[in-house]
CSV table of C-alpha atoms and ligand atoms in Angstrom, one decimal:
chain,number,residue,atom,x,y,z
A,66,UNK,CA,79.4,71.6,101.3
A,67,UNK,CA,78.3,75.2,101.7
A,68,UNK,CA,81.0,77.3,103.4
A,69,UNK,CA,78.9,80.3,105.0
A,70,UNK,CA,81.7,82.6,105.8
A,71,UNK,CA,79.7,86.0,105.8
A,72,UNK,CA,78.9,85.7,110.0
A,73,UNK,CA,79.3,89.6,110.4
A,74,UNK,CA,76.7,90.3,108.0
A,75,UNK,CA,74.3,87.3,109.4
A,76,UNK,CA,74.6,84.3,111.1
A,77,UNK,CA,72.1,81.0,111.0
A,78,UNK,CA,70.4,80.8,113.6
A,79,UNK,CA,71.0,78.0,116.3
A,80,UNK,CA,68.9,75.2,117.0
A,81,UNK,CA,68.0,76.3,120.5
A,82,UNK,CA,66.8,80.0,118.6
A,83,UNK,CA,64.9,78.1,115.9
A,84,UNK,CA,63.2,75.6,118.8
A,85,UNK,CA,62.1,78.8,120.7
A,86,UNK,CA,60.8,81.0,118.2
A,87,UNK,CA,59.1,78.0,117.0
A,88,UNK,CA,57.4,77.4,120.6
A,89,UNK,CA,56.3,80.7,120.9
A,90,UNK,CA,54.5,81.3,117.5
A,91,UNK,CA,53.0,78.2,117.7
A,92,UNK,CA,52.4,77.7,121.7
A,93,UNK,CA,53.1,81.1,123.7
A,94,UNK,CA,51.5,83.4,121.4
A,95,UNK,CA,49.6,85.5,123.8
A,96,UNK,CA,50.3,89.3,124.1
A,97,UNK,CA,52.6,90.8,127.4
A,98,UNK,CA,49.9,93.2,128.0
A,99,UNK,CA,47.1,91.1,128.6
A,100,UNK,CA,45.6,90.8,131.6
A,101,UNK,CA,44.5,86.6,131.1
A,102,UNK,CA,46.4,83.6,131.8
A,103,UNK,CA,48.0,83.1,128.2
A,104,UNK,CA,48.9,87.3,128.7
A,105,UNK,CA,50.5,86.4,131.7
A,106,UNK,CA,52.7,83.8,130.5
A,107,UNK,CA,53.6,85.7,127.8
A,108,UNK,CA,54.6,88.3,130.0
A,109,UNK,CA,57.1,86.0,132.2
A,110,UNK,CA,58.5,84.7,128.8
A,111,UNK,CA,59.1,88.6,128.2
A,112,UNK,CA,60.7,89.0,132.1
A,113,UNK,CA,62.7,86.0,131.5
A,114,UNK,CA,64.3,86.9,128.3
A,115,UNK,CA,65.0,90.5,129.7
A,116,UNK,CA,66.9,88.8,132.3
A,117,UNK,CA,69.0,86.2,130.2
A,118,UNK,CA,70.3,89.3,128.0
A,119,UNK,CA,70.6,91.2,130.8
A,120,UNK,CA,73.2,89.0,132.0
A,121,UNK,CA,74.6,88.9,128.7
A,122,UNK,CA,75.6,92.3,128.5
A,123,UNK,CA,76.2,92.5,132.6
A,124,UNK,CA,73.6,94.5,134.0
A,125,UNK,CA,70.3,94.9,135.7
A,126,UNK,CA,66.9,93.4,133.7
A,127,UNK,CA,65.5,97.4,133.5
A,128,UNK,CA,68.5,98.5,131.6
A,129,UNK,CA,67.6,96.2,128.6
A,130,UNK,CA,65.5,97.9,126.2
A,131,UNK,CA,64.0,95.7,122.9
A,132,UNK,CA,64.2,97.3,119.8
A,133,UNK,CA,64.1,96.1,116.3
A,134,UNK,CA,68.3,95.5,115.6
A,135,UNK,CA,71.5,97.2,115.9
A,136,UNK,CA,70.2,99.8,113.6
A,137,UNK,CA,67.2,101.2,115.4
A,138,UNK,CA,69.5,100.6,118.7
A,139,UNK,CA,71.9,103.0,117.3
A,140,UNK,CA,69.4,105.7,116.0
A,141,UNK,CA,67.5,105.6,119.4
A,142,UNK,CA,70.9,106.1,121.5
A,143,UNK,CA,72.3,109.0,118.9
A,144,UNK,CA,69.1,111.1,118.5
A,145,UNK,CA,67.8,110.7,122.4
A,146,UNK,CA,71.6,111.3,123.8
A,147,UNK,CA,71.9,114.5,121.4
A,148,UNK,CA,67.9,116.0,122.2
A,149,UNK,CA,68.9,114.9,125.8
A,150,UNK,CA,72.0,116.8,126.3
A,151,UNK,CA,71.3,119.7,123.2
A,152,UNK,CA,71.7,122.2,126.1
A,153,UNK,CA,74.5,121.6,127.6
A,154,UNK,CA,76.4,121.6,124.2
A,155,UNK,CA,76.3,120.9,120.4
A,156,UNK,CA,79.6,119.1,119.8
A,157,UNK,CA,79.6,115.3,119.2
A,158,UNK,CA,82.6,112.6,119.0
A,159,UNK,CA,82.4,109.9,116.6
A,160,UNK,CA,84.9,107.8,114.3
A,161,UNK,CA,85.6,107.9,111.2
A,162,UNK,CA,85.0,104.1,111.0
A,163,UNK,CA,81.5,103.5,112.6
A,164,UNK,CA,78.6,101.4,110.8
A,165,UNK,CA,76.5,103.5,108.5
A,166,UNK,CA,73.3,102.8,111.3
A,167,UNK,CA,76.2,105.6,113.5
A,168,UNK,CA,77.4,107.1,111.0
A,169,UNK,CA,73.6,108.6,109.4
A,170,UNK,CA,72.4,109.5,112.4
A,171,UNK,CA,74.9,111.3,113.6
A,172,UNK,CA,75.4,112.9,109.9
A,173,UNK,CA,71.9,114.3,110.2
A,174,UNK,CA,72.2,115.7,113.5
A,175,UNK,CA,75.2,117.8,111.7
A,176,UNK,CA,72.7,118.9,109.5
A,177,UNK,CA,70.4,120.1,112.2
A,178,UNK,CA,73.2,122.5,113.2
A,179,UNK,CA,75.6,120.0,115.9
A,180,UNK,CA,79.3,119.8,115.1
A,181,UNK,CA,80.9,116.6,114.7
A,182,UNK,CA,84.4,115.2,114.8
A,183,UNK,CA,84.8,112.3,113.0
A,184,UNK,CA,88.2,110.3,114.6
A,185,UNK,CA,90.5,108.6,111.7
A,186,UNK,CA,91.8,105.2,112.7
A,187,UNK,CA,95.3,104.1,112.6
A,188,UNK,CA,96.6,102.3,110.2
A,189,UNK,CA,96.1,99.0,112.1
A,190,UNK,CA,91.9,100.0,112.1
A,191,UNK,CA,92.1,101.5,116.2
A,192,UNK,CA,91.3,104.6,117.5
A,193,UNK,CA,93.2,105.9,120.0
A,194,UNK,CA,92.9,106.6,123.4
A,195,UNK,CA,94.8,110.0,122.6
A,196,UNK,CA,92.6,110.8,119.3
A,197,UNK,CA,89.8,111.0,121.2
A,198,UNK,CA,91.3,112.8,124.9
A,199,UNK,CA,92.9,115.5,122.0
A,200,UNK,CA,89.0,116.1,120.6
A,201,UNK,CA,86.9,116.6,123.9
A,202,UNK,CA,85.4,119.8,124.5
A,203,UNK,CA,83.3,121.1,127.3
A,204,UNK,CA,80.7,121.2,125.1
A,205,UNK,CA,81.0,117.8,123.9
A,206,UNK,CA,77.9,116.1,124.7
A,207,UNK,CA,77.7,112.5,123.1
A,208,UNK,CA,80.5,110.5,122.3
A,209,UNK,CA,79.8,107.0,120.2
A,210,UNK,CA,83.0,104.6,119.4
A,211,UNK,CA,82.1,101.2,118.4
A,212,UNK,CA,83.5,98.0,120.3
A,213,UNK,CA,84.2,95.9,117.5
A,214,UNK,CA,84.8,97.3,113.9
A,215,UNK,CA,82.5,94.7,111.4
A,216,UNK,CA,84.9,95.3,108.6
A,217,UNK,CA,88.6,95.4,110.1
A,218,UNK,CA,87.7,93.7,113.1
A,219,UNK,CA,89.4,96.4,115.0
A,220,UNK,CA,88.9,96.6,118.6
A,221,UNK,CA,88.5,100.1,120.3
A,222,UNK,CA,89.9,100.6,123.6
A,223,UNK,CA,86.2,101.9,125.0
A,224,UNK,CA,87.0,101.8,128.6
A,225,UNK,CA,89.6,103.4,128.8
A,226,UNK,CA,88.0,105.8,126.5
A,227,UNK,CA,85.0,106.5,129.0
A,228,UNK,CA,87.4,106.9,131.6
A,229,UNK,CA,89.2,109.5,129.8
A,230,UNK,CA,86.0,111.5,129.1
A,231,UNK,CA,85.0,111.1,132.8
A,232,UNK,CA,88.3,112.2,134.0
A,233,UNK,CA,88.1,115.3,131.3
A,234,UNK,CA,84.8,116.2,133.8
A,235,UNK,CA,83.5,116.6,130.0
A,236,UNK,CA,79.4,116.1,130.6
A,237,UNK,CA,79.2,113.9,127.1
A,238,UNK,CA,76.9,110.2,127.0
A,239,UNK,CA,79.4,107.4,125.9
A,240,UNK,CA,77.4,105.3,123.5
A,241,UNK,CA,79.1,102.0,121.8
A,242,UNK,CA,77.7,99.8,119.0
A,243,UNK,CA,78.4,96.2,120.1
A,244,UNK,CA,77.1,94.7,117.6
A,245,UNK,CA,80.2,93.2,116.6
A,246,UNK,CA,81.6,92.4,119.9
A,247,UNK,CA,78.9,90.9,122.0
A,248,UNK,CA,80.0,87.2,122.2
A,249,UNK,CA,82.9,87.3,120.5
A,250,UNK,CA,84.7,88.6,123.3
A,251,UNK,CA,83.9,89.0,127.2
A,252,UNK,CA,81.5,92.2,127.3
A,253,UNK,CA,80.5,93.9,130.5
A,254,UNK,CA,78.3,96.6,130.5
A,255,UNK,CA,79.7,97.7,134.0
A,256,UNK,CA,83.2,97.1,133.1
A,257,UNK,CA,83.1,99.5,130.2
A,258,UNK,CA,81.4,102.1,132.0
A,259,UNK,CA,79.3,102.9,129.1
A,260,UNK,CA,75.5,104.9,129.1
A,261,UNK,CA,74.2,103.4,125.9
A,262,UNK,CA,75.2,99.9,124.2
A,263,UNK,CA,73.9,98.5,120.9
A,264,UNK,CA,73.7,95.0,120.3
A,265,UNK,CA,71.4,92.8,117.3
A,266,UNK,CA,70.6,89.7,117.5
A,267,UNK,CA,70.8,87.9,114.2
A,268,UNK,CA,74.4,88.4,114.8
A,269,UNK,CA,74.6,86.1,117.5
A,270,UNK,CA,73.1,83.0,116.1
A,271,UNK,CA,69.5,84.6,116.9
A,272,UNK,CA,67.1,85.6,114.6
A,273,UNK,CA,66.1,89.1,112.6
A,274,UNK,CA,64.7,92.0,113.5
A,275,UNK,CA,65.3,91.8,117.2
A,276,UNK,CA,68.0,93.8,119.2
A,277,UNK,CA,68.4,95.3,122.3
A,278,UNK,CA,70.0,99.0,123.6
A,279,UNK,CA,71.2,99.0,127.2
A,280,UNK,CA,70.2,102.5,129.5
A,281,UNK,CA,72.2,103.0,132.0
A,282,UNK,CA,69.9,103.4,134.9
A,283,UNK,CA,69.3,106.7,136.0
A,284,UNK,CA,69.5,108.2,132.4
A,285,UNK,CA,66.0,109.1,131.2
A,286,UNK,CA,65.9,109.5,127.5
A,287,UNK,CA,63.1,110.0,125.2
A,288,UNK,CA,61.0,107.0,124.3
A,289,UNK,CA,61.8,105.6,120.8
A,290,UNK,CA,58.1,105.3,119.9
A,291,UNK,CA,55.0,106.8,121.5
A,292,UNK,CA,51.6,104.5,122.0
A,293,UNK,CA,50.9,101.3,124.2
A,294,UNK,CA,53.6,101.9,127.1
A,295,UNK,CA,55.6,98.6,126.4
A,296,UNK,CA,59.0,98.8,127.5
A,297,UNK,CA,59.1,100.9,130.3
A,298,UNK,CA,56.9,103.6,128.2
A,299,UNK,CA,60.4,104.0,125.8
A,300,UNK,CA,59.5,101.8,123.0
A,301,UNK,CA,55.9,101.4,122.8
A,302,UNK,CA,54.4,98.3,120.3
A,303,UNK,CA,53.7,94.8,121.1
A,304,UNK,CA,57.0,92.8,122.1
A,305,UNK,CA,58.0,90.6,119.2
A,306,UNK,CA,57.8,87.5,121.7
A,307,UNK,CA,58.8,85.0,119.1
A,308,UNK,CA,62.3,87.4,117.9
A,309,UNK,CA,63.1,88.1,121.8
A,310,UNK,CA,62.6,84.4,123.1
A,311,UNK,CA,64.8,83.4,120.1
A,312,UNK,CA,67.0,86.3,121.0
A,313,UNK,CA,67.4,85.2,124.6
A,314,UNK,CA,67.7,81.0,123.6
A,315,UNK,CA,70.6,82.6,121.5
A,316,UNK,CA,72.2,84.1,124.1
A,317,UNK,CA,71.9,81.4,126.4
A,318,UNK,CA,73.6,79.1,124.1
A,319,UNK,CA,76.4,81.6,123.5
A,320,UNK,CA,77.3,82.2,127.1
A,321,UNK,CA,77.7,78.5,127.5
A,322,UNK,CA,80.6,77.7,126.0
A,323,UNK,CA,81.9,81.7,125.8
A,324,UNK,CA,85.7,81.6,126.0
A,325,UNK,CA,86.0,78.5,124.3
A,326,UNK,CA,84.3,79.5,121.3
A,327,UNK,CA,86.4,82.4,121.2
A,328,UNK,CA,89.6,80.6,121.6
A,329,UNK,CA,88.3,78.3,118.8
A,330,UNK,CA,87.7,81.2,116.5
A,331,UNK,CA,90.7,83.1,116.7
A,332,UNK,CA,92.2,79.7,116.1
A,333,UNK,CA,90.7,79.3,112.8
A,334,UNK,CA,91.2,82.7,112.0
A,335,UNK,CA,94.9,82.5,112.6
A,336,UNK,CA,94.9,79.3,110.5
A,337,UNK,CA,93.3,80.8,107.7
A,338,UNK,CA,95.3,83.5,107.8
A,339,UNK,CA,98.5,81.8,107.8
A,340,UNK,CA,97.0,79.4,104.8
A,341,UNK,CA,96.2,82.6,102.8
A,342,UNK,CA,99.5,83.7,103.1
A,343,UNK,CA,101.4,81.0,101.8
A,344,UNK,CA,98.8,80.1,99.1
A,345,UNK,CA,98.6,83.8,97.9
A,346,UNK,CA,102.0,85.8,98.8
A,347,UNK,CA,100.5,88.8,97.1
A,348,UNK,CA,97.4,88.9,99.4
A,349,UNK,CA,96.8,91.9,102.0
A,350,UNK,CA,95.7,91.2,105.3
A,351,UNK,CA,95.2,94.6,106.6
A,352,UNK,CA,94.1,95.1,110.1
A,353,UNK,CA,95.3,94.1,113.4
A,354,UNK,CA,92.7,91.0,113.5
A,355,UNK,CA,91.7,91.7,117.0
A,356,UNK,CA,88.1,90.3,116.7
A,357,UNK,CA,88.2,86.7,116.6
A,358,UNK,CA,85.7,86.1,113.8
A,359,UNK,CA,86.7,88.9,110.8
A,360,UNK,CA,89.4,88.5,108.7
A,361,UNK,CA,89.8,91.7,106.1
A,362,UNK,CA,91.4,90.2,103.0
A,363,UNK,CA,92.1,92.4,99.6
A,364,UNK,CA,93.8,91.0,96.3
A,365,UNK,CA,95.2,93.6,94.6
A,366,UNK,CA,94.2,94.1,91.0
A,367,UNK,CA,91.4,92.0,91.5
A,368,UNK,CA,87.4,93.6,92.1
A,369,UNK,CA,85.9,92.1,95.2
A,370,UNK,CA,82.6,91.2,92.9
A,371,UNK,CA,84.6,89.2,91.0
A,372,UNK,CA,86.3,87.4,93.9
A,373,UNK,CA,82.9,86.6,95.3
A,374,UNK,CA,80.7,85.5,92.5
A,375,UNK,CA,83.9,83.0,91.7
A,376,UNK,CA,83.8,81.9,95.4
A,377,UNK,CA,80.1,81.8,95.0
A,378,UNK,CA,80.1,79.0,92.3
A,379,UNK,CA,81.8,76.9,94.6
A,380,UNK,CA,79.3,77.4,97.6
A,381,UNK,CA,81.4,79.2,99.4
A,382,UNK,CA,79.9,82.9,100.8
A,383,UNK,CA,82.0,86.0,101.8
A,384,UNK,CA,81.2,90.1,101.4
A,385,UNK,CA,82.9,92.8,100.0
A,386,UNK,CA,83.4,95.0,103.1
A,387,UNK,CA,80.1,95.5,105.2
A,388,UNK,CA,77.0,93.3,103.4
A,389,UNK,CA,75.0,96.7,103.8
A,390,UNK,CA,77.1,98.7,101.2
A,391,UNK,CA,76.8,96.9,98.5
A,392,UNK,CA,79.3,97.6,95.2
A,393,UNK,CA,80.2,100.8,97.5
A,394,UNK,CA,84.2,100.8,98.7
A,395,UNK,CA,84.7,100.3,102.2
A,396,UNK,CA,85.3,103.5,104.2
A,397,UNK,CA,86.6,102.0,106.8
A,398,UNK,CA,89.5,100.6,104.9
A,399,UNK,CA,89.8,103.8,103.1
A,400,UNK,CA,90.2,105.2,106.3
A,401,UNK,CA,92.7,103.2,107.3
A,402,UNK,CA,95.0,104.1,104.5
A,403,UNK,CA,94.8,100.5,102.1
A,404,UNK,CA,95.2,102.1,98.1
A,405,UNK,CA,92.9,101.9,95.6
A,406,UNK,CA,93.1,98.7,93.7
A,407,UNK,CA,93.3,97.2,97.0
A,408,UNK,CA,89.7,99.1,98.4
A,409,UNK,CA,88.5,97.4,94.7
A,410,UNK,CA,89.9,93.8,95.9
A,411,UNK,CA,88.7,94.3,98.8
A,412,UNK,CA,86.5,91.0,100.6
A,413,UNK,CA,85.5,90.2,104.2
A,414,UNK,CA,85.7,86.4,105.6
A,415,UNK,CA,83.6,86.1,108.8
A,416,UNK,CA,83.8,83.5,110.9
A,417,UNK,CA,80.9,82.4,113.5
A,418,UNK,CA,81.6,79.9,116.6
A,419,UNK,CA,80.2,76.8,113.8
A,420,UNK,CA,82.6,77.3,111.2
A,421,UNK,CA,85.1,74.4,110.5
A,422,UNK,CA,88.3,73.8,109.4
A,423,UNK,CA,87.4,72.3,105.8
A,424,UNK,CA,85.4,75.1,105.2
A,425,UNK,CA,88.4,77.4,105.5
A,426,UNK,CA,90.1,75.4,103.3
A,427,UNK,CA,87.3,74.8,100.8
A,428,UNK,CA,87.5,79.1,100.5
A,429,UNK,CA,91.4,79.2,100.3
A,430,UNK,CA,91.2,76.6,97.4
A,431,UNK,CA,88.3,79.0,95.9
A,432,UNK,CA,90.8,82.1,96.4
A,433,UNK,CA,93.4,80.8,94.7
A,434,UNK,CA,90.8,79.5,91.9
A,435,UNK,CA,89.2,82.8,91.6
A,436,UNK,CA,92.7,84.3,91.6
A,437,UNK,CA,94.0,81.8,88.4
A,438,UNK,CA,90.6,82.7,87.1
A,439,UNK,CA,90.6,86.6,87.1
A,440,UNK,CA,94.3,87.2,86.4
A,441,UNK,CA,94.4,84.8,83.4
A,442,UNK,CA,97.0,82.9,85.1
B,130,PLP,N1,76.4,98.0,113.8
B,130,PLP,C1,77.3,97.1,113.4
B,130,PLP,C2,78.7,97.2,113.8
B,130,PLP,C3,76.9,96.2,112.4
B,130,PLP,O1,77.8,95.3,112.0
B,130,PLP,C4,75.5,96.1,112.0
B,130,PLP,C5,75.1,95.1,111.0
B,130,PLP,O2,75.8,94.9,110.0
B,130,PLP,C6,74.6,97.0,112.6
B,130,PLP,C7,75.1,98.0,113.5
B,130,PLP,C8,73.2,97.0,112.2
B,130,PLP,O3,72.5,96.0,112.9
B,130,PLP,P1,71.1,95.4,112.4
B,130,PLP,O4,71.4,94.7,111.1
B,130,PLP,O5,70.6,94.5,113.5
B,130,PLP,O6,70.2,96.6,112.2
């Protein structure tokens, strides 16, 4: 049985993603823009999907921008929020615990002469309210605090974050990377009060190379990409129909059963922890395993490689913090205070709304293996 437990870093795509993408490669393969029948049909599979993750995220089918993933979603929101706002200020609010694709950006607009304050978690992986109310400055123009942290799991109070930035009459953008969050708990655009919201889809059972950044309406930002027009003139290139119709079938089949996947997740997660802890005493669990779906786990004295090439043999799949920074120690546990040889024994378990029970107990039994293994014992 293969136990893919790495869902933060990818997830298979569903059935209903695979059936779509398939239909329009092989069927709907006509481009938005032109003006014949199989153009037009094209273009109402494009409306349509715009539409179904519209109503995914909780607002209006013109605030959903495509884009290529999360990362391009992020870089759009950070460099057109900063260029758009440049004049009323040069100081920008970030965490210490963002994904690299918030993290480099906002790193290079430091270089280009804005100031940044980087927010340190607490110890359970949050940023608080407080942390961020104590930074703002008048001239703070952009402020980007993710939803959901992909390593610790961590949830960030954003709403009441944007409302403290509005009440500070402070003129910064709120931008949050949802990348993490969308679908694994209940997300509303509106709700949050956001400008600018990242999402991916090959996070959400969907496939690669597809996401989506929501623009609050009224805000005009640059466009991404200059050329055809597509996307309201902001991200010009022919749509991907194939990645956003699998996108969209994703999302459908997400919403669907919403709150009872979630419930089912944080179940499993709760019962893996609780296995982990009687099966290996010494193991740290560091976090306050908000999201339902990421369980930080390090094994002091042991490296992460090792844990995961052992876990490996047996078919069973996990990362060593994010996928992306590979052999790298996490910065977001560092940043939440975890020592040394526990940064080095560091691995993440992600769960996705298909995971089972006997998988979870097919990776504890590989733990414990992997931990007789690497300590001799
Ligand atoms: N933001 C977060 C929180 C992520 O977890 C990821 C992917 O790991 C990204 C952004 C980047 O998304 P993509 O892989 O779609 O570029």
């Amino acid at each position: 049985m293969t136990c893919y437990l790495d869902n933060a870093a990818t997830t298979k795509p569903c059935r209903e993603a695979v059936v779509e993408i398939t239909r329009m490669l092989t069927e709907e393969y006509g481009n938005p823009s032109s003006v014949h029948r199989m153009g037009m049909r094209a273009e109402r599979e494009l409306k349509k999907a715009r539409k179904t993750v519209a109503a995914a995220l909780g607002c209006e089918a013109e605030s959903v921008y495509f884009t290529s993933g999360g990362t391009e979603s992020d870089n759009w929101a950070i460099f057109s929020a900063a260029q758009a706002m440049g004049r009323k200020g040069r100081h920008i609010i970030t965490t210490q615990v963002e994904h690299h694709a918030v993290l480099n950006p906002v790193r290079e607009l430091e270089r280009q002469g804005f100031e940044v304050t980087y927010l340190a978690p607490q110890r359970d992986g949050t940023v608080s309210v407080k942390a961020l109310s104590d930074a703002l400055r008048p001239d703070t123009v952009l402020v980007s605090v993710m939803l959901a942290n992909n390593e610790s799991g961590a949830v960030m109070p954003v709403m009441d974050m944007v409302r403290a930035v509005r009440a500070a009459k402070c003129p910064a953008l709120f931008h949050t990377d949802a990348v993490q969050a969308l679908f694994k708990m209940p997300l509303d655009v509106k709700l949050l009060g956001v400008d600018l919201l990242s999402v991916s889809g090959h996070k959400i059972h969907g496939p690669k190379g597809i996401g989506a950044l929501y623009i609050r309406k009224g805000l005009r930002l640059k466009p991404m990409f200059y050329g055809g027009g597509q996307e309201g003139g902001l991200r010009s290139g022919t749509e991907p129909m194939p990645q956003i119709a699998g996108f969209a079938a994703a999302c459908t089949a997400a919403q669907k059963s919403l709150l009872k996947d979630i419930a089912q997740m944080k179940e499993l997660r709760d019962y893996a922890v609780l296995n982990i802890r009687k099966a290996l005493p010494e193991a740290v669990l560091p976090g306050a395993m908000q999201s339902p779906h990421i369980i930080p786990l390090a094994l002091p004295g042991i490296r992460s490689q090792g844990i995961i090439n052992c876990l490996q043999d047996r078919d069973v799949y996990v990362s060593s913090g994010s996928a992306c920074s590979r052999g790298k120690r996490s910065h977001v546990l560092e940043a939440m205070g975890l020592s040394a040889s526990e940064l080095d024994g560091a691995v993440r378990i992600s769960l996705s709304r298909f995971t089972e029970k006997e998988e979870l107990d097919a990776m504890i039994k590989a733990l414990v293996a992997a931990k007789a293994q690497m300590s001799g014992s």
